Tab-separated table of C-alpha atoms in Angstrom:
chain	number	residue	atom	x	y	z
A	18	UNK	CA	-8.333	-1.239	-17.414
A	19	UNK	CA	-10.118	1.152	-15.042
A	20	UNK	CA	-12.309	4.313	-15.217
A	21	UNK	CA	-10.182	6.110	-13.091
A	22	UNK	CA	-7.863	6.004	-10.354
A	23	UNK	CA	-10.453	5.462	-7.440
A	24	UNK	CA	-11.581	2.348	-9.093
A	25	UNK	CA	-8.202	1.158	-9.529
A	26	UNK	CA	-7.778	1.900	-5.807
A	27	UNK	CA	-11.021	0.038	-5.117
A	28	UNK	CA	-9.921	-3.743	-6.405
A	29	UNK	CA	-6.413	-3.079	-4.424
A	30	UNK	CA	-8.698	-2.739	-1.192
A	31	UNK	CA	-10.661	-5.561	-2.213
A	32	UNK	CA	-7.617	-7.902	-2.449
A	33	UNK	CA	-6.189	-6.290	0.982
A	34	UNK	CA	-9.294	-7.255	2.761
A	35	UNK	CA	-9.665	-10.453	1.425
A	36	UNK	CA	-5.577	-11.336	1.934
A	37	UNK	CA	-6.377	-10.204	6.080
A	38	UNK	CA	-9.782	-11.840	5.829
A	39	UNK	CA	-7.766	-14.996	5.196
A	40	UNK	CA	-5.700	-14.618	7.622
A	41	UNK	CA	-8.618	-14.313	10.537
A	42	UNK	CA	-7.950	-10.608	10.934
A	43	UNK	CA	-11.070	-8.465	12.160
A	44	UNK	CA	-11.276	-5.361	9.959
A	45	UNK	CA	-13.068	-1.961	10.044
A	46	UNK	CA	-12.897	0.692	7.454
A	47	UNK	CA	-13.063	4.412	7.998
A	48	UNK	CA	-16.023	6.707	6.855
A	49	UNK	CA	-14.153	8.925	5.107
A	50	UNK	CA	-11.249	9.056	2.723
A	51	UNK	CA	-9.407	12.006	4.463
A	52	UNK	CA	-7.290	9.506	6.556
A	53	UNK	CA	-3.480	8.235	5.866
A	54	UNK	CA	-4.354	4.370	5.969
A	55	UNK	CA	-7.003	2.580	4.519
A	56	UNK	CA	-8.014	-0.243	7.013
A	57	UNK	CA	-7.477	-0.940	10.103
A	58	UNK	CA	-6.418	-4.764	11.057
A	59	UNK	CA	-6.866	-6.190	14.237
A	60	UNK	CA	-3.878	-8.212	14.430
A	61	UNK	CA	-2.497	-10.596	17.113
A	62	UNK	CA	-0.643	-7.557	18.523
A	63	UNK	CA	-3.254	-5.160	18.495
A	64	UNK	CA	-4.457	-2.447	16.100
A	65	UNK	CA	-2.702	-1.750	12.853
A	66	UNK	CA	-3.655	1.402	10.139
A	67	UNK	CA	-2.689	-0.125	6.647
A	68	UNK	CA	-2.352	1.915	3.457
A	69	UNK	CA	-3.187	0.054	0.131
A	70	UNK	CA	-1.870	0.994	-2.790
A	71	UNK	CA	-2.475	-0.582	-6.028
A	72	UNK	CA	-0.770	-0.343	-9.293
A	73	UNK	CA	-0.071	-1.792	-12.809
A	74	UNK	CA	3.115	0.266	-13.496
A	75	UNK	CA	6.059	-2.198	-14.550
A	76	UNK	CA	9.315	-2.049	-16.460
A	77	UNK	CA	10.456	-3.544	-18.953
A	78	UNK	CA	12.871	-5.841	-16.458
A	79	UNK	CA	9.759	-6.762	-14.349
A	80	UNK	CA	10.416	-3.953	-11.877
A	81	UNK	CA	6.600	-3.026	-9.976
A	82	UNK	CA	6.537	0.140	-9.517
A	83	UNK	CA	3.819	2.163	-6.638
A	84	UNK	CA	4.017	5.626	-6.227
A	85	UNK	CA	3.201	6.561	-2.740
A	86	UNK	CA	3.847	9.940	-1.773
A	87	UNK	CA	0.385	12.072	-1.376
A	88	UNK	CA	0.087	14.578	-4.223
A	89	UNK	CA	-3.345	15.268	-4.004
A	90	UNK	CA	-6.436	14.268	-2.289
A	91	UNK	CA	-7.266	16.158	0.461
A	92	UNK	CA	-4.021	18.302	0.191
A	93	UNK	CA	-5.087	22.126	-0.561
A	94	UNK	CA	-2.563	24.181	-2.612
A	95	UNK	CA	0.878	23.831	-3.922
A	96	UNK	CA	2.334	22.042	-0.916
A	97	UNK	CA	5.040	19.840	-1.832
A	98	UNK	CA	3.921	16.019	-1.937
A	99	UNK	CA	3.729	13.956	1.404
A	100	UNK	CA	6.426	11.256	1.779
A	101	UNK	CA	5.829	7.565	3.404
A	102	UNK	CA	7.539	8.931	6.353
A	103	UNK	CA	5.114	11.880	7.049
A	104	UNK	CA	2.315	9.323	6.482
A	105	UNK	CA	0.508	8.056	9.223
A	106	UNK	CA	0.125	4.202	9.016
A	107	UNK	CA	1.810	1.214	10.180
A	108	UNK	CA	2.002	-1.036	7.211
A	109	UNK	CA	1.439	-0.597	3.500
A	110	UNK	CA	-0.288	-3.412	1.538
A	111	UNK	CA	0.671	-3.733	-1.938
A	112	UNK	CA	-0.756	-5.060	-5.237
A	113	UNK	CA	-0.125	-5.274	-8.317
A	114	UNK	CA	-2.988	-5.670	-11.109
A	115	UNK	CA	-0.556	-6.683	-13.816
A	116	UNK	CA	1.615	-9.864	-12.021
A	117	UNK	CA	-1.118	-10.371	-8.878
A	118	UNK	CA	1.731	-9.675	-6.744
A	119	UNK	CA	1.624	-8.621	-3.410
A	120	UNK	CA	3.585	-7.443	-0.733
A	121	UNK	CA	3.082	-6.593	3.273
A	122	UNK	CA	5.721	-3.610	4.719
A	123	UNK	CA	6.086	-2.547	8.067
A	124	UNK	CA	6.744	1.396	7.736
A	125	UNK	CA	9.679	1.070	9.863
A	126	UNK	CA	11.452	-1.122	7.329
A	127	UNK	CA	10.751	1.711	4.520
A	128	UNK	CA	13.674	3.754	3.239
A	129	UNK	CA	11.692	5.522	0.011
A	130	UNK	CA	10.328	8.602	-0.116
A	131	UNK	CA	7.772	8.504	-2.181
A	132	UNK	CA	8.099	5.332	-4.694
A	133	UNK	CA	8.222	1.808	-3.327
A	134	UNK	CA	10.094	-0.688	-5.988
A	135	UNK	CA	9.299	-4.468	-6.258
A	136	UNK	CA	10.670	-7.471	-7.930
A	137	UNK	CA	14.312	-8.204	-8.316
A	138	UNK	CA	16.499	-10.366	-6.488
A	139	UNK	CA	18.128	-7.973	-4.693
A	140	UNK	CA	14.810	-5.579	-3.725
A	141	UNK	CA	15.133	-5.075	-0.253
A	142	UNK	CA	11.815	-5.709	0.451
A	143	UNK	CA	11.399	-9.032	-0.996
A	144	UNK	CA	10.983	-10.722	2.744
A	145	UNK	CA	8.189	-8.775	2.831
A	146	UNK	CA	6.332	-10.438	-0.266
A	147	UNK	CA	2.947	-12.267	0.059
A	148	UNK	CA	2.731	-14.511	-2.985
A	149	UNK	CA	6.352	-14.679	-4.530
């Protein structure tokens, strides 16, 4: 569907910015890419670092799958990947390009490591859904 993974990473910021957009949020964007989060939201209690990630990865039984651990990037080496929890953000938007689903997560309500699973009844993050 995409060139490459940065493009792929572009319409999930597109959809993040136009879901806080929406919502009245102010927005600002860093310069760089070497930063944990991808936006930052000026919500009604104050300012918020988001990480979007975006992906079309699904099972068979409708599970969504996002990977978000840090494997590469800006990290130098063979350093093992960087989990959500080493992260530094304070919610992760997600969307996927396959279903159009989305989802907003407060990092303290994360338990994963490194993979965030949507989309059955009994995913423990489905309060935190946007559209279904």
């Amino acid at each position: 569907m995409f060139k490459n993974s940065k493009k792929q990473g572009d319409a999930g910021l597109g959809q993040a910015i136009a879901y806080f957009t929406m919502l009245g949020y102010d927005i600002a964007l860093p310069l760089t890419d070497s930063a944990d989060w991808d936006l930052i939201v000026e919500m009604d209690d104050g300012l918020k670092r988001v990480q979007v990630k975006t992906s079309s990865q699904i099972t068979e039984t409708g599970i969504m799958m996002f990977n978000c651990d840090v494997k590469g990037g800006n990290r130098t080496g063979t350093k093992p990947p960087k989990t959500i929890q080493q992260q530094q953000w304070d919610f992760i938007f997600l969307h996927h390009l396959v279903t159009g689903k989305q989802a907003l997560i407060p990092k303290a309500a994360i338990t994963a490591k490194g993979q965030i699973n949507l989309g059955s009844n009994q995913c423990k993050y489905k309060d935190f859904m946007i559209n279904g």
